[in-house]
Amino acid sequence: MTYQFRPLPFWVFCVIVWMFFPLHSQEMDLQSYIELVKKDNIDLKQSAKQVLIAKEETKMAKSALLPEVSVNGFYQRDFNRNFLFINDFDGSITRLRTNFNNSVSANAALNQTLFDPAIFSAAKITKLAEEISGLHDEHLQNELTAQASALYWQAIFTRASVAILVENSSLAKAQLAQIKKLHGKGTVSDLQLQQAEVFYKKTLPPLKNAKNQFGKLKNDLKVLANIPITERIVLTDDLETISLNNVIYTDEGDLEGQPRLKTLKKEVEIAKRQISLHKKFWYPKLNLTAAYNYDAQANDFNFSANENKLFLVQLGVNMPIFSGGSNRAKIAKASIERETAELDLVKTKQHLLNELRTAESNYNTAIAHIETYRETILLNESEMEIFKKQLNLGIVTTVEFKESRLQLMQSRLGLLNSYLDLHIAHLQMLRITGRIH
């Protein structure tokens, strides 16, 4: 039996192919990519943990309303004897033992707050903080979804740009081939041949840059969705899949679902609760304590002969009289924080409304540009067909053909840019209004 060994370069090549070119590609449209981001994005996972922490803190605050019960006990063994010596009247000394061989002690206590308004206010504040944590998570999802969608459409735009630049380079190459043929027949000059060569070479760097940019954008998409960099992904959407609605208008009511505004409203409510909490500092606090104590001592474990039992109920009242001005300062501080939160709410609402108006204007402008570029592309394509025929006949210069080719390329790229602007503006309106999913 003979064995055939492959040369080392063959195995090196196989390893490289296995590492950098996986056998399977993951196809995804925008919706499936967004679902992947929501599922695997690290920032969203951390935010979800913060929501869970806030829920546990709410449970901790509510536990102050429930009784506290504690039980403890101990057993003691004395290995030596202790005595008390007493001098009698007759001069003799009486010796009394003061300890036992075995001692046990146990007690149980229950503490219950009967009245403390501050506890209820603190529990409500903690609950509001939990709700704010949930709104922060919703806001982060809103922002990341918008970011992921914009990045996705930028990648789609770059991919489509590569296709246009490839076609532009192919046209320049075809022009060069035709000029070489005509130059061989002596119908065009050396200058025209050199021009055609330069025009073709100029199409290659933009094409290379666009391909590199597309690769970078795909890597950015992978990082955002926590996809391994070595995994291949195929984006299946097209820029022109978006439906062109008529001119749209927005108003202030569209901001009602915005997570950021909801958060600020909760912060205003928390500030009000803080004022109420500090004002209740002067209220009396009523506390109930119930306890049971058991102590016993014996030399032979017969504790029933020498034991003490005590059950008690204690009602305590605490009323602050003077805090040195600290509580009044806390109330003043909470009032300032409430006013600051209210101003922040007004400022943020105005800012979001301004952003919404800008996105609305960009959306309507993009629709108008799309219609214009569509008509321009039809004219450029007709002109290009005429110039192709004239180039074969040698009656059009290389410069004229180049200008026609560049006009067609620029119009197509302009159309892609307008579609990208339309997608971005639409995403911004959804992000600002909190309706993105």
Tab-separated table of C-alpha atoms in Angstrom:
chain	number	residue	atom	x	y	z
A	1	MET	CA	0.000	0.000	0.000
A	2	THR	CA	1.384	3.414	-0.910
A	3	TYR	CA	0.709	6.628	0.935
A	4	GLN	CA	0.597	9.936	-0.843
A	5	PHE	CA	1.593	12.913	1.256
A	6	ARG	CA	0.351	16.397	0.404
A	7	PRO	CA	2.987	19.154	0.358
A	8	LEU	CA	3.104	21.558	3.315
A	9	PRO	CA	1.829	24.623	1.368
A	10	PHE	CA	-1.369	22.677	0.594
A	11	TRP	CA	-2.164	22.154	4.290
A	12	VAL	CA	-1.306	25.777	5.136
A	13	PHE	CA	-3.724	26.900	2.445
A	14	CYS	CA	-6.468	24.614	3.842
A	15	VAL	CA	-6.018	26.018	7.358
A	16	ILE	CA	-6.230	29.604	6.090
A	17	VAL	CA	-9.395	28.837	4.128
A	18	TRP	CA	-10.946	27.138	7.158
A	19	MET	CA	-10.121	30.086	9.437
A	20	PHE	CA	-11.083	32.982	7.239
A	21	PHE	CA	-13.756	31.571	4.947
A	22	PRO	CA	-16.451	29.712	6.908
A	23	LEU	CA	-18.540	27.256	4.949
A	24	HIS	CA	-21.852	28.873	5.800
A	25	SER	CA	-23.019	32.462	5.466
A	26	GLN	CA	-25.698	33.960	7.663
A	27	GLU	CA	-28.337	35.760	5.624
A	28	MET	CA	-30.308	38.462	7.361
A	29	ASP	CA	-32.701	41.252	6.558
A	30	LEU	CA	-33.123	44.333	8.720
A	31	GLN	CA	-35.763	42.788	10.980
A	32	SER	CA	-33.773	39.638	11.716
A	33	TYR	CA	-30.650	41.725	12.359
A	34	ILE	CA	-32.496	43.984	14.828
A	35	GLU	CA	-33.844	40.917	16.651
A	36	LEU	CA	-30.287	39.600	16.891
A	37	VAL	CA	-29.068	42.916	18.320
A	38	LYS	CA	-31.833	42.929	20.948
A	39	LYS	CA	-30.989	39.355	21.876
A	40	ASP	CA	-27.173	39.414	21.969
A	41	ASN	CA	-26.028	43.041	22.350
A	42	ILE	CA	-23.823	43.297	25.454
A	43	ASP	CA	-25.049	46.766	26.469
A	44	LEU	CA	-28.662	45.562	26.414
A	45	LYS	CA	-27.755	42.524	28.509
A	46	GLN	CA	-26.115	44.783	31.087
A	47	SER	CA	-29.150	47.069	31.074
A	48	ALA	CA	-31.447	44.094	31.694
A	49	LYS	CA	-29.326	43.208	34.740
A	50	GLN	CA	-29.770	46.740	36.063
A	51	VAL	CA	-33.549	46.339	35.770
A	52	LEU	CA	-33.334	43.149	37.859
A	53	ILE	CA	-31.212	44.957	40.453
A	54	ALA	CA	-33.822	47.732	40.680
A	55	LYS	CA	-36.547	45.139	41.289
A	56	GLU	CA	-34.569	43.618	44.145
A	57	GLU	CA	-34.043	47.070	45.662
A	58	THR	CA	-37.817	47.593	45.582
A	59	LYS	CA	-38.271	44.336	47.490
A	60	MET	CA	-35.698	45.518	50.026
A	61	ALA	CA	-37.559	48.803	50.560
A	62	LYS	CA	-40.925	47.063	50.969
A	63	SER	CA	-39.448	44.664	53.529
A	64	ALA	CA	-39.332	47.567	56.027
A	65	LEU	CA	-43.135	47.257	56.264
A	66	LEU	CA	-42.905	43.670	57.491
A	67	PRO	CA	-41.955	42.511	61.013
A	68	GLU	CA	-38.404	41.531	61.872
A	69	VAL	CA	-38.078	38.279	63.818
A	70	SER	CA	-34.864	37.076	65.426
A	71	VAL	CA	-33.991	34.051	67.570
A	72	ASN	CA	-30.712	33.329	69.357
A	73	GLY	CA	-29.462	31.077	72.121
A	74	PHE	CA	-26.372	29.548	73.690
A	75	TYR	CA	-25.174	26.714	75.933
A	76	GLN	CA	-22.317	27.098	78.419
A	77	ARG	CA	-20.331	24.389	80.215
A	78	ASP	CA	-18.274	25.399	83.249
A	79	PHE	CA	-15.322	23.113	83.971
A	80	ASN	CA	-14.309	24.852	87.203
A	81	ARG	CA	-16.221	25.865	90.306
A	82	ASN	CA	-16.493	29.439	91.536
A	83	PHE	CA	-17.130	30.154	95.219
A	84	LEU	CA	-18.195	33.083	97.318
A	85	PHE	CA	-16.554	33.201	100.787
A	86	ILE	CA	-18.503	34.760	103.698
A	87	ASN	CA	-17.093	35.487	107.153
A	88	ASP	CA	-19.488	34.338	109.856
A	89	PHE	CA	-19.926	35.990	113.287
A	90	ASP	CA	-18.155	33.165	115.013
A	91	GLY	CA	-15.036	33.647	112.871
A	92	SER	CA	-15.653	30.714	110.591
A	93	ILE	CA	-15.888	30.998	106.811
A	94	THR	CA	-18.838	29.816	104.786
A	95	ARG	CA	-18.158	28.824	101.184
A	96	LEU	CA	-21.017	29.143	98.627
A	97	ARG	CA	-20.776	27.966	95.044
A	98	THR	CA	-21.781	30.673	92.567
A	99	ASN	CA	-21.932	28.780	89.246
A	100	PHE	CA	-23.451	25.666	87.711
A	101	ASN	CA	-21.942	23.078	85.460
A	102	ASN	CA	-24.460	23.750	82.644
A	103	SER	CA	-26.192	26.951	81.540
A	104	VAL	CA	-28.611	27.562	78.660
A	105	SER	CA	-30.147	30.783	77.424
A	106	ALA	CA	-32.531	31.524	74.538
A	107	ASN	CA	-34.565	34.504	73.405
A	108	ALA	CA	-36.865	35.424	70.539
A	109	ALA	CA	-37.836	38.951	69.501
A	110	LEU	CA	-40.297	40.483	67.068
A	111	ASN	CA	-40.069	44.120	65.951
A	112	GLN	CA	-42.850	45.726	63.940
A	113	THR	CA	-43.135	49.326	62.788
A	114	LEU	CA	-46.730	50.368	63.408
A	115	PHE	CA	-46.537	53.916	62.086
A	116	ASP	CA	-43.751	55.593	60.098
A	117	PRO	CA	-44.845	57.689	57.092
A	118	ALA	CA	-41.255	57.913	55.853
A	119	ILE	CA	-41.191	54.173	55.148
A	120	PHE	CA	-44.132	54.400	52.772
A	121	SER	CA	-42.600	57.374	50.954
A	122	ALA	CA	-39.228	55.610	50.670
A	123	ALA	CA	-40.922	52.488	49.280
A	124	LYS	CA	-42.744	54.587	46.673
A	125	ILE	CA	-39.507	56.346	45.681
A	126	THR	CA	-37.787	52.980	45.231
A	127	LYS	CA	-40.685	51.773	43.088
A	128	LEU	CA	-40.380	54.881	40.906
A	129	ALA	CA	-36.628	54.224	40.609
A	130	GLU	CA	-37.442	50.709	39.416
A	131	GLU	CA	-39.784	52.142	36.781
A	132	ILE	CA	-37.058	54.586	35.707
A	133	SER	CA	-34.655	51.660	35.342
A	134	GLY	CA	-37.145	49.988	33.025
A	135	LEU	CA	-37.514	53.218	31.027
A	136	HIS	CA	-33.720	53.503	30.766
A	137	ASP	CA	-33.680	50.001	29.319
A	138	GLU	CA	-36.448	50.944	26.882
A	139	HIS	CA	-34.546	54.105	25.911
A	140	LEU	CA	-31.351	52.120	25.324
A	141	GLN	CA	-33.231	49.622	23.154
A	142	ASN	CA	-34.727	52.545	21.232
A	143	GLU	CA	-31.321	54.141	20.648
A	144	LEU	CA	-29.517	50.904	19.779
A	145	THR	CA	-32.258	49.844	17.395
A	146	ALA	CA	-31.983	53.180	15.597
A	147	GLN	CA	-28.176	52.923	15.565
A	148	ALA	CA	-28.240	49.347	14.265
A	149	SER	CA	-30.823	50.212	11.586
A	150	ALA	CA	-28.843	53.236	10.411
A	151	LEU	CA	-25.643	51.178	10.278
A	152	TYR	CA	-27.474	48.444	8.353
A	153	TRP	CA	-28.747	50.894	5.736
A	154	GLN	CA	-25.321	52.521	5.430
A	155	ALA	CA	-23.905	49.072	4.637
A	156	ILE	CA	-26.655	48.491	2.058
A	157	PHE	CA	-25.919	51.924	0.564
A	158	THR	CA	-22.192	51.160	0.357
A	159	ARG	CA	-22.866	47.779	-1.265
A	160	ALA	CA	-25.077	49.436	-3.889
A	161	SER	CA	-22.414	52.123	-4.408
A	162	VAL	CA	-19.856	49.389	-5.091
A	163	ALA	CA	-22.129	48.001	-7.819
A	164	ILE	CA	-22.430	51.454	-9.431
A	165	LEU	CA	-18.684	52.050	-9.236
A	166	VAL	CA	-18.053	48.609	-10.759
A	167	GLU	CA	-20.345	49.488	-13.656
A	168	ASN	CA	-18.637	52.871	-14.022
A	169	SER	CA	-15.230	51.175	-14.117
A	170	SER	CA	-16.537	48.649	-16.661
A	171	LEU	CA	-17.759	51.478	-18.895
A	172	ALA	CA	-14.374	53.183	-18.654
A	173	LYS	CA	-12.653	49.890	-19.459
A	174	ALA	CA	-14.932	49.314	-22.431
A	175	GLN	CA	-14.182	52.850	-23.605
A	176	LEU	CA	-10.448	52.145	-23.321
A	177	ALA	CA	-10.822	48.924	-25.331
A	178	GLN	CA	-12.768	50.742	-28.047
A	179	ILE	CA	-10.230	53.585	-28.159
A	180	LYS	CA	-7.387	51.052	-28.512
A	181	LYS	CA	-9.215	49.455	-31.428
A	182	LEU	CA	-9.765	52.814	-33.099
A	183	HIS	CA	-6.188	53.814	-32.352
A	184	GLY	CA	-5.000	50.701	-34.154
A	185	LYS	CA	-6.945	51.844	-37.202
A	186	GLY	CA	-5.414	55.281	-36.912
A	187	THR	CA	-8.720	57.092	-36.349
A	188	VAL	CA	-7.880	58.456	-32.862
A	189	SER	CA	-4.776	60.202	-31.576
A	190	ASP	CA	-2.244	59.057	-28.989
A	191	LEU	CA	-3.567	61.756	-26.672
A	192	GLN	CA	-7.073	60.283	-26.746
A	193	LEU	CA	-5.660	56.828	-25.966
A	194	GLN	CA	-3.693	58.210	-23.020
A	195	GLN	CA	-6.796	60.040	-21.787
A	196	ALA	CA	-8.850	56.835	-21.919
A	197	GLU	CA	-6.165	54.964	-19.952
A	198	VAL	CA	-6.037	57.680	-17.273
A	199	PHE	CA	-9.850	57.864	-17.040
A	200	TYR	CA	-10.016	54.101	-16.484
A	201	LYS	CA	-7.295	54.095	-13.815
A	202	LYS	CA	-9.095	56.888	-11.963
A	203	THR	CA	-12.137	54.632	-11.491
A	204	LEU	CA	-10.179	52.010	-9.519
A	205	PRO	CA	-9.286	53.829	-6.225
A	206	PRO	CA	-12.906	54.895	-5.430
A	207	LEU	CA	-14.034	51.337	-6.117
A	208	LYS	CA	-11.389	49.901	-3.802
A	209	ASN	CA	-12.251	52.395	-1.059
A	210	ALA	CA	-15.948	51.561	-1.331
A	211	LYS	CA	-15.231	47.829	-1.018
A	212	ASN	CA	-13.059	48.433	2.045
A	213	GLN	CA	-15.751	50.629	3.576
A	214	PHE	CA	-18.360	47.934	2.983
A	215	GLY	CA	-16.164	45.394	4.775
A	216	LYS	CA	-15.674	47.777	7.704
A	217	LEU	CA	-19.414	48.430	7.995
A	218	LYS	CA	-20.125	44.704	8.056
A	219	ASN	CA	-17.617	44.299	10.871
A	220	ASP	CA	-19.315	47.146	12.772
A	221	LEU	CA	-22.640	45.344	12.312
A	222	LYS	CA	-21.114	42.172	13.731
A	223	VAL	CA	-19.716	43.969	16.779
A	224	LEU	CA	-23.058	45.620	17.538
A	225	ALA	CA	-24.900	42.283	17.356
A	226	ASN	CA	-22.084	40.376	19.124
A	227	ILE	CA	-21.476	38.220	16.032
A	228	PRO	CA	-17.989	36.661	15.662
A	229	ILE	CA	-15.866	38.727	13.274
A	230	THR	CA	-14.905	35.599	11.305
A	231	GLU	CA	-18.539	34.732	10.573
A	232	ARG	CA	-19.803	35.702	7.126
A	233	ILE	CA	-23.055	37.640	6.855
A	234	VAL	CA	-25.129	38.454	3.782
A	235	LEU	CA	-27.450	41.468	3.869
A	236	THR	CA	-30.587	40.801	1.846
A	237	ASP	CA	-32.442	44.136	1.849
A	238	ASP	CA	-32.376	46.816	-0.809
A	239	LEU	CA	-32.417	50.579	-0.314
A	240	GLU	CA	-35.407	51.037	-2.598
A	241	THR	CA	-37.619	48.624	-0.631
A	242	ILE	CA	-38.951	51.478	1.511
A	243	SER	CA	-42.379	52.738	0.525
A	244	LEU	CA	-42.528	56.395	-0.462
A	245	ASN	CA	-45.262	58.015	1.576
A	246	ASN	CA	-46.621	61.421	0.839
A	247	VAL	CA	-45.303	64.494	2.608
A	248	ILE	CA	-45.707	63.937	6.356
A	249	TYR	CA	-46.245	66.326	9.250
A	250	THR	CA	-45.575	65.805	12.951
A	251	ASP	CA	-46.750	67.573	16.094
A	252	GLU	CA	-45.943	67.729	19.804
A	253	GLY	CA	-48.391	64.938	20.602
A	254	ASP	CA	-46.156	62.458	18.751
A	255	LEU	CA	-43.641	62.686	21.627
A	256	GLU	CA	-45.935	61.185	24.262
A	257	GLY	CA	-44.356	57.727	23.938
A	258	GLN	CA	-40.755	58.966	24.110
A	259	PRO	CA	-38.883	56.959	26.833
A	260	ARG	CA	-36.624	59.885	27.713
A	261	LEU	CA	-39.593	62.160	28.454
A	262	LYS	CA	-41.266	59.418	30.483
A	263	THR	CA	-38.064	59.094	32.514
A	264	LEU	CA	-37.901	62.819	33.210
A	265	LYS	CA	-41.546	62.829	34.342
A	266	LYS	CA	-40.712	60.029	36.774
A	267	GLU	CA	-37.717	62.019	38.035
A	268	VAL	CA	-39.977	65.010	38.692
A	269	GLU	CA	-42.311	62.721	40.635
A	270	ILE	CA	-39.377	61.325	42.638
A	271	ALA	CA	-38.292	64.871	43.536
A	272	LYS	CA	-41.799	65.592	44.816
A	273	ARG	CA	-41.754	62.388	46.861
A	274	GLN	CA	-38.397	63.379	48.334
A	275	ILE	CA	-39.914	66.645	49.557
A	276	SER	CA	-42.809	64.727	51.110
A	277	LEU	CA	-40.366	62.262	52.689
A	278	HIS	CA	-38.317	64.984	54.388
A	279	LYS	CA	-41.435	66.791	55.604
A	280	LYS	CA	-42.548	63.599	57.343
A	281	PHE	CA	-39.346	63.653	59.381
A	282	TRP	CA	-41.247	65.459	62.170
A	283	TYR	CA	-44.021	62.877	62.363
A	284	PRO	CA	-44.009	60.502	65.365
A	285	LYS	CA	-42.901	56.933	64.787
A	286	LEU	CA	-44.587	54.046	66.571
A	287	ASN	CA	-42.834	50.728	67.083
A	288	LEU	CA	-43.931	47.436	68.694
A	289	THR	CA	-41.516	44.923	70.226
A	290	ALA	CA	-42.485	41.496	71.590
A	291	ALA	CA	-39.844	39.291	73.214
A	292	TYR	CA	-39.506	35.987	75.057
A	293	ASN	CA	-36.441	35.153	77.170
A	294	TYR	CA	-35.510	31.812	78.729
A	295	ASP	CA	-32.571	31.200	81.100
A	296	ALA	CA	-31.787	27.983	83.020
A	297	GLN	CA	-28.876	26.507	84.964
A	298	ALA	CA	-28.214	23.037	86.357
A	299	ASN	CA	-25.418	20.666	87.308
A	300	ASP	CA	-27.087	17.548	85.942
A	301	PHE	CA	-29.118	18.881	82.960
A	302	ASN	CA	-32.296	19.058	85.055
A	303	PHE	CA	-33.005	22.631	84.024
A	304	SER	CA	-36.657	22.700	85.119
A	305	ALA	CA	-35.626	23.183	88.749
A	306	ASN	CA	-33.730	26.385	88.094
A	307	GLU	CA	-35.118	28.347	85.172
A	308	ASN	CA	-36.402	31.842	84.396
A	309	LYS	CA	-39.001	32.699	81.718
A	310	LEU	CA	-39.969	36.170	80.618
A	311	PHE	CA	-42.436	37.342	77.971
A	312	LEU	CA	-42.698	41.072	77.299
A	313	VAL	CA	-44.416	43.500	74.946
A	314	GLN	CA	-42.971	46.969	74.452
A	315	LEU	CA	-44.547	49.926	72.634
A	316	GLY	CA	-42.101	52.657	71.646
A	317	VAL	CA	-42.723	56.202	70.398
A	318	ASN	CA	-40.073	58.383	68.775
A	319	MET	CA	-40.678	62.017	67.841
A	320	PRO	CA	-37.839	64.208	66.506
A	321	ILE	CA	-37.680	67.687	68.052
A	322	PHE	CA	-34.654	69.380	66.537
A	323	SER	CA	-32.325	68.307	63.719
A	324	GLY	CA	-29.983	71.285	63.697
A	325	GLY	CA	-31.509	72.621	60.486
A	326	SER	CA	-30.412	69.555	58.511
A	327	ASN	CA	-33.915	68.466	57.565
A	328	ARG	CA	-34.942	71.962	56.432
A	329	ALA	CA	-31.874	72.017	54.171
A	330	LYS	CA	-32.866	68.630	52.762
A	331	ILE	CA	-36.351	69.949	51.952
A	332	ALA	CA	-34.866	73.022	50.248
A	333	LYS	CA	-32.462	70.828	48.268
A	334	ALA	CA	-35.275	68.503	47.154
A	335	SER	CA	-37.333	71.522	46.044
A	336	ILE	CA	-34.446	72.790	43.912
A	337	GLU	CA	-33.983	69.304	42.412
A	338	ARG	CA	-37.695	69.196	41.550
A	339	GLU	CA	-37.494	72.584	39.783
A	340	THR	CA	-34.345	71.460	37.944
A	341	ALA	CA	-36.051	68.248	36.812
A	342	GLU	CA	-39.069	70.214	35.574
A	343	LEU	CA	-36.823	72.586	33.594
A	344	ASP	CA	-34.907	69.614	32.180
A	345	LEU	CA	-38.217	68.090	31.085
A	346	VAL	CA	-39.224	71.287	29.246
A	347	LYS	CA	-35.759	71.658	27.670
A	348	THR	CA	-35.596	68.020	26.518
A	349	LYS	CA	-39.103	68.201	25.071
A	350	GLN	CA	-38.201	71.306	23.060
A	351	HIS	CA	-34.980	69.663	21.853
A	352	LEU	CA	-36.784	66.495	20.765
A	353	LEU	CA	-39.491	68.522	19.028
A	354	ASN	CA	-36.805	70.428	17.123
A	355	GLU	CA	-35.132	67.138	16.140
A	356	LEU	CA	-38.515	65.810	15.019
A	357	ARG	CA	-39.104	68.848	12.823
A	358	THR	CA	-35.628	68.438	11.279
A	359	ALA	CA	-36.212	64.733	10.583
A	360	GLU	CA	-39.605	65.561	9.044
A	361	SER	CA	-37.968	68.151	6.759
A	362	ASN	CA	-35.196	65.697	5.771
A	363	TYR	CA	-37.790	63.027	4.996
A	364	ASN	CA	-39.836	65.293	2.736
A	365	THR	CA	-36.697	66.646	1.047
A	366	ALA	CA	-35.429	63.117	0.347
A	367	ILE	CA	-38.724	62.185	-1.338
A	368	ALA	CA	-38.451	65.224	-3.636
A	369	HIS	CA	-34.814	64.407	-4.480
A	370	ILE	CA	-35.669	60.774	-5.280
A	371	GLU	CA	-38.223	61.826	-7.874
A	372	THR	CA	-35.757	64.288	-9.432
A	373	TYR	CA	-32.902	61.769	-9.573
A	374	ARG	CA	-35.123	59.115	-11.141
A	375	GLU	CA	-35.952	61.448	-14.010
A	376	THR	CA	-32.314	62.532	-14.343
A	377	ILE	CA	-31.089	58.915	-14.489
A	378	LEU	CA	-33.474	58.155	-17.359
A	379	LEU	CA	-32.011	61.090	-19.320
A	380	ASN	CA	-28.419	60.101	-18.463
A	381	GLU	CA	-29.009	56.482	-19.538
A	382	SER	CA	-30.477	57.624	-22.878
A	383	GLU	CA	-27.509	59.938	-23.422
A	384	MET	CA	-25.077	57.120	-22.541
A	385	GLU	CA	-26.640	54.771	-25.109
A	386	ILE	CA	-26.241	57.451	-27.776
A	387	PHE	CA	-22.602	58.091	-26.819
A	388	LYS	CA	-21.825	54.331	-26.900
A	389	LYS	CA	-22.970	54.195	-30.530
A	390	GLN	CA	-21.061	57.363	-31.365
A	391	LEU	CA	-17.929	55.990	-29.678
A	392	ASN	CA	-18.029	52.937	-31.956
A	393	LEU	CA	-18.208	55.298	-34.896
A	394	GLY	CA	-15.405	57.467	-33.527
A	395	ILE	CA	-17.460	60.664	-33.583
A	396	VAL	CA	-17.403	61.349	-29.830
A	397	THR	CA	-14.309	62.345	-27.863
A	398	THR	CA	-13.020	60.497	-24.822
A	399	VAL	CA	-13.714	63.562	-22.665
A	400	GLU	CA	-17.346	63.757	-23.802
A	401	PHE	CA	-17.864	60.048	-23.118
A	402	LYS	CA	-16.206	60.416	-19.698
A	403	GLU	CA	-18.452	63.358	-18.804
A	404	SER	CA	-21.556	61.385	-19.771
A	405	ARG	CA	-20.347	58.381	-17.790
A	406	LEU	CA	-19.632	60.491	-14.702
A	407	GLN	CA	-23.020	62.194	-14.924
A	408	LEU	CA	-24.748	58.807	-14.965
A	409	MET	CA	-22.659	57.574	-12.029
A	410	GLN	CA	-23.270	60.732	-10.008
A	411	SER	CA	-27.007	60.597	-10.651
A	412	ARG	CA	-27.175	56.975	-9.514
A	413	LEU	CA	-25.108	57.706	-6.419
A	414	GLY	CA	-27.304	60.742	-5.778
A	415	LEU	CA	-30.388	58.519	-5.922
A	416	LEU	CA	-28.787	56.101	-3.454
A	417	ASN	CA	-27.897	58.989	-1.152
A	418	SER	CA	-31.478	60.234	-1.261
A	419	TYR	CA	-32.797	56.775	-0.381
A	420	LEU	CA	-30.299	56.577	2.478
A	421	ASP	CA	-31.399	60.031	3.692
A	422	LEU	CA	-35.005	58.831	3.514
A	423	HIS	CA	-34.240	55.748	5.640
A	424	ILE	CA	-32.229	57.767	8.175
A	425	ALA	CA	-34.931	60.449	8.466
A	426	HIS	CA	-37.592	57.779	8.929
A	427	LEU	CA	-35.478	56.097	11.620
A	428	GLN	CA	-34.942	59.422	13.380
A	429	MET	CA	-38.686	60.099	13.516
A	430	LEU	CA	-39.304	56.632	14.954
A	431	ARG	CA	-36.463	57.047	17.466
A	432	ILE	CA	-37.569	60.495	18.606
A	433	THR	CA	-41.201	59.430	19.055
A	434	GLY	CA	-40.212	56.164	20.743
A	435	ARG	CA	-42.022	54.036	18.170
A	436	ILE	CA	-39.058	52.131	16.805
A	437	HIS	CA	-39.141	48.350	17.332
